[in-house]
């Protein structure tokens, strides 16, 4: 079973995807980390983020240290959002993601274009979203918990900028697949959102059985 979970920043898609993977005993890939790894490579090499070729070269890595704390920094996230608009970068990461999805028992992948591009034939597709204000509040609280300082207003501006970049790029823009189930988590605590996601997947599996 392949489960595709897409949605914008801080919508809860990562937590939901992880919980679904645990619930259904499937491997999980946070594809945002791949884009973040390209961004981090580029930063460390001092490559020019305005050059698609430099960014594509930074995508040529054999393995990623998923535990590197820098991967999750805001700087790397911002750069990931920029370099993910380059077709050459997306192409370089595509096979890796499809390979992960093709495991014998299936997999859960979360990102922006899993249901539309990476795994258009996925058995279940969820599109997880929430209002920009709710997402900015969540990201702000997450940052505060990890001891980083940022104002709520700055986080909201950043979220809106990322949404605009992700939705307006030419290749694989953030868009709900026609056959994806919408899960709006604006008025849900994360536990309730996870519970709802499990129910939605189970209902879909029953429908297609
Ligand atoms: O949750 P957040 O937006 O901070 O980041 P993420 O999910 O780790 O992804 C980082 C960036 O990679 C996003 O801003 C997207 O632009 C990009 N991305 C993408 O284009 N396609 C994916 N499948 C996953 C991430």
Short mmCIF file of C-alpha atoms and ligand atoms in Angstrom, two decimals:
data_model
loop_
_atom_site.label_atom_id
_atom_site.label_comp_id
_atom_site.label_asym_id
_atom_site.label_seq_id
_atom_site.Cartn_x
_atom_site.Cartn_y
_atom_site.Cartn_z
CA UNK A 1 0.00 0.00 0.00
CA UNK A 2 1.39 3.40 -0.98
CA UNK A 3 0.11 6.37 1.02
CA UNK A 4 0.82 9.87 -0.32
CA UNK A 5 0.56 12.76 2.12
CA UNK A 6 0.91 16.23 0.63
CA UNK A 7 0.36 19.70 1.95
CA UNK A 8 1.92 23.05 2.81
CA UNK A 9 4.45 23.87 5.55
CA UNK A 10 3.39 23.20 9.14
CA UNK A 11 0.05 21.67 8.09
CA UNK A 12 0.77 18.60 10.23
CA UNK A 13 1.53 16.36 7.24
CA UNK A 14 4.86 15.16 8.64
CA UNK A 15 3.41 14.09 11.99
CA UNK A 16 0.44 12.50 10.25
CA UNK A 17 2.64 10.62 7.75
CA UNK A 18 4.86 9.31 10.55
CA UNK A 19 1.85 8.15 12.57
CA UNK A 20 0.28 6.45 9.53
CA UNK A 21 3.55 4.63 8.85
CA UNK A 22 3.64 3.38 12.44
CA UNK A 23 -0.04 2.41 12.40
CA UNK A 24 0.13 0.47 9.14
CA UNK A 25 3.67 -0.87 9.65
CA UNK A 26 5.10 0.85 6.57
CA UNK A 27 8.41 2.62 5.95
CA UNK A 28 8.20 6.42 5.84
CA UNK A 29 10.05 9.05 3.81
CA UNK A 30 9.84 12.77 4.55
CA UNK A 31 10.71 13.98 1.04
CA UNK A 32 11.18 17.55 2.30
CA UNK A 33 14.38 16.28 3.91
CA UNK A 34 15.76 15.40 0.46
CA UNK A 35 15.24 18.98 -0.73
CA UNK A 36 16.69 20.20 2.55
CA UNK A 37 19.74 17.96 2.05
CA UNK A 38 20.35 19.53 -1.37
CA UNK A 39 20.07 22.98 0.20
CA UNK A 40 22.47 22.08 3.00
CA UNK A 41 25.00 20.61 0.54
CA UNK A 42 24.82 23.78 -1.52
CA UNK A 43 25.33 25.95 1.58
CA UNK A 44 28.33 23.91 2.73
CA UNK A 45 29.95 23.99 -0.69
CA UNK A 46 29.32 27.71 -1.02
CA UNK A 47 27.41 27.14 -4.29
CA UNK A 48 25.29 29.89 -5.83
CA UNK A 49 21.56 29.34 -5.02
CA UNK A 50 20.66 31.39 -8.11
CA UNK A 51 22.31 28.79 -10.32
CA UNK A 52 20.15 25.81 -11.25
CA UNK A 53 23.27 23.88 -12.28
CA UNK A 54 25.01 24.43 -8.95
CA UNK A 55 21.84 23.31 -7.13
CA UNK A 56 21.55 20.22 -9.34
CA UNK A 57 25.17 19.35 -8.60
CA UNK A 58 24.35 19.60 -4.89
CA UNK A 59 21.62 16.99 -5.47
CA UNK A 60 24.21 14.43 -6.52
CA UNK A 61 24.79 12.73 -3.16
CA UNK A 62 24.74 9.06 -2.28
CA UNK A 63 23.46 9.28 1.26
CA UNK A 64 21.99 11.71 3.74
CA UNK A 65 22.54 12.03 7.44
CA UNK A 66 18.87 12.39 8.39
CA UNK A 67 19.93 13.18 11.97
CA UNK A 68 21.96 16.26 11.05
CA UNK A 69 20.23 19.02 13.09
CA UNK A 70 21.14 21.62 10.45
CA UNK A 71 18.74 19.90 8.03
CA UNK A 72 15.84 21.21 10.09
CA UNK A 73 17.01 24.80 10.45
CA UNK A 74 14.94 27.68 9.06
CA UNK A 75 17.83 28.81 6.84
CA UNK A 76 18.02 25.41 5.20
CA UNK A 77 14.20 25.24 4.92
CA UNK A 78 14.09 28.62 3.19
CA UNK A 79 16.84 27.63 0.76
CA UNK A 80 15.16 24.25 0.14
CA UNK A 81 12.00 26.07 -0.86
CA UNK A 82 14.01 28.10 -3.43
CA UNK A 83 16.04 25.29 -4.98
CA UNK A 84 13.02 22.98 -5.14
CA UNK A 85 11.65 25.15 -7.96
CA UNK A 86 14.51 24.02 -10.26
CA UNK A 87 13.43 21.24 -12.65
CA UNK A 88 16.95 19.71 -12.61
CA UNK A 89 16.85 19.38 -8.83
CA UNK A 90 13.38 17.80 -8.88
CA UNK A 91 14.45 15.39 -11.60
CA UNK A 92 17.57 14.39 -9.65
CA UNK A 93 15.44 13.47 -6.61
CA UNK A 94 12.58 11.78 -8.46
CA UNK A 95 14.00 8.28 -8.92
CA UNK A 96 15.14 8.16 -5.30
CA UNK A 97 11.58 8.86 -4.15
CA UNK A 98 10.00 6.43 -6.62
CA UNK A 99 12.47 3.75 -5.53
CA UNK A 100 11.41 4.27 -1.92
CA UNK A 101 7.71 4.04 -2.87
CA UNK A 102 8.31 0.80 -4.78
CA UNK A 103 9.25 -1.27 -1.71
CA UNK A 104 7.44 -4.63 -1.58
CA UNK A 105 4.98 -3.77 1.23
CA UNK A 106 4.55 -0.18 0.16
CA UNK A 107 5.45 3.06 1.91
CA UNK A 108 4.24 6.37 3.23
CA UNK A 109 5.76 9.45 1.60
CA UNK A 110 5.04 13.03 2.54
CA UNK A 111 5.81 16.16 0.56
CA UNK A 112 4.28 18.53 -1.95
CA UNK A 113 3.95 16.47 -5.14
CA UNK A 114 3.72 12.84 -3.99
CA UNK A 115 0.12 12.29 -5.13
CA UNK A 116 0.58 14.29 -8.34
CA UNK A 117 4.08 13.41 -9.60
CA UNK A 118 6.07 10.96 -7.48
CA UNK A 119 3.34 8.35 -6.91
CA UNK A 120 0.27 9.31 -8.97
CA UNK A 121 -0.98 5.72 -8.63
CA UNK A 122 -0.83 5.77 -4.79
CA UNK A 123 -3.56 3.72 -3.08
CA UNK A 124 -4.47 6.55 -0.71
CA UNK A 125 -3.78 10.26 -1.09
CA UNK A 126 -4.27 12.79 1.67
CA UNK A 127 -3.96 16.53 1.21
CA UNK A 128 -3.35 18.00 4.64
CA UNK A 129 -3.83 21.71 5.08
CA UNK A 130 -4.66 24.45 7.60
CA UNK A 131 -5.03 28.22 7.42
CA UNK A 132 -1.75 30.18 7.10
CA UNK A 133 -2.36 31.77 10.54
CA UNK A 134 -2.78 28.41 12.26
CA UNK A 135 0.29 27.02 10.53
CA UNK A 136 2.36 30.09 11.44
CA UNK A 137 1.25 29.73 15.07
CA UNK A 138 2.33 26.07 15.10
CA UNK A 139 5.70 26.80 13.48
CA UNK A 140 6.21 29.73 15.88
CA UNK A 141 5.54 27.51 18.91
CA UNK A 142 7.80 24.79 17.50
CA UNK A 143 10.63 27.31 17.12
CA UNK A 144 10.06 28.72 20.60
CA UNK A 145 10.21 25.21 22.08
CA UNK A 146 13.53 24.55 20.41
CA UNK A 147 14.89 27.79 21.88
CA UNK A 148 14.96 29.77 18.62
CA UNK A 149 13.66 33.31 18.55
CA UNK A 150 11.38 34.60 15.83
CA UNK A 151 8.31 36.82 15.92
CA UNK A 152 4.93 35.36 14.99
CA UNK A 153 4.61 38.01 12.25
CA UNK A 154 7.93 37.01 10.66
CA UNK A 155 6.97 33.33 10.75
CA UNK A 156 3.63 34.14 9.08
CA UNK A 157 5.36 36.16 6.34
CA UNK A 158 7.78 33.28 5.78
CA UNK A 159 4.95 30.71 5.56
CA UNK A 160 3.07 32.87 3.06
CA UNK A 161 6.20 33.33 0.95
CA UNK A 162 6.81 29.57 0.91
CA UNK A 163 3.18 28.86 0.01
CA UNK A 164 3.40 31.29 -2.88
CA UNK A 165 6.69 29.79 -4.15
CA UNK A 166 5.44 26.20 -3.80
CA UNK A 167 2.08 26.88 -5.43
CA UNK A 168 3.31 29.08 -8.28
CA UNK A 169 6.37 27.21 -9.53
CA UNK A 170 6.11 25.71 -12.99
CA UNK A 171 7.28 22.20 -12.18
CA UNK A 172 5.32 20.06 -9.72
CA UNK A 173 3.54 22.93 -7.94
CA UNK A 174 1.80 22.31 -4.62
CA UNK A 175 -1.72 21.35 -5.64
CA UNK A 176 -4.28 18.88 -4.34
CA UNK A 177 -4.50 15.82 -6.60
CA UNK A 178 -7.99 15.33 -8.07
CA UNK A 179 -8.35 12.03 -6.19
CA UNK A 180 -6.83 13.19 -2.88
CA UNK A 181 -8.88 13.42 0.32
CA UNK A 182 -8.74 16.85 1.94
CA UNK A 183 -7.93 17.01 5.64
CA UNK A 184 -8.14 20.54 7.04
CA UNK A 185 -6.46 20.56 10.45
CA UNK A 186 -7.11 24.26 11.25
CA UNK A 187 -9.46 23.43 14.12
CA UNK A 188 -7.87 20.15 15.20
CA UNK A 189 -5.23 19.33 17.77
CA UNK A 190 -2.57 17.13 16.23
CA UNK A 191 -3.79 13.96 18.01
CA UNK A 192 -7.27 14.43 16.56
CA UNK A 193 -5.80 15.08 13.10
CA UNK A 194 -3.78 11.86 13.28
CA UNK A 195 -6.84 9.91 14.41
CA UNK A 196 -8.89 11.35 11.55
CA UNK A 197 -6.14 10.50 9.03
CA UNK A 198 -6.08 6.86 10.19
CA UNK A 199 -9.89 6.69 9.80
CA UNK A 200 -9.73 8.21 6.31
CA UNK A 201 -7.08 5.73 5.18
CA UNK A 202 -8.98 2.77 6.63
CA UNK A 203 -12.21 3.88 4.93
CA UNK A 204 -10.40 4.26 1.60
CA UNK A 205 -8.79 0.81 1.94
CA UNK A 206 -12.21 -0.72 2.65
CA UNK A 207 -13.75 1.07 -0.33
CA UNK A 208 -11.12 -0.30 -2.70
CA UNK A 209 -11.10 -3.84 -1.20
O1 LIG B 1 7.58 21.83 6.30
P1 LIG B 1 8.48 22.78 5.59
O2 LIG B 1 7.80 23.57 4.52
O3 LIG B 1 9.33 23.63 6.47
O4 LIG B 1 9.54 21.98 4.79
P2 LIG B 1 9.73 20.58 4.16
O5 LIG B 1 8.48 19.78 4.02
O6 LIG B 1 10.87 19.99 4.88
O7 LIG B 1 10.20 20.96 2.67
C1 LIG B 1 11.18 21.94 2.41
C2 LIG B 1 10.92 22.55 1.04
O8 LIG B 1 11.12 21.54 0.04
C3 LIG B 1 9.50 23.04 0.85
O9 LIG B 1 9.38 24.42 1.04
C4 LIG B 1 9.16 22.69 -0.59
O10 LIG B 1 9.32 23.80 -1.42
C5 LIG B 1 10.17 21.64 -0.99
N1 LIG B 1 9.56 20.33 -1.25
C6 LIG B 1 9.10 20.07 -2.53
O11 LIG B 1 9.18 20.94 -3.39
N2 LIG B 1 8.60 18.85 -2.84
C7 LIG B 1 8.49 17.88 -1.91
N3 LIG B 1 8.00 16.71 -2.26
C8 LIG B 1 8.91 18.13 -0.59
C9 LIG B 1 9.44 19.38 -0.29
#
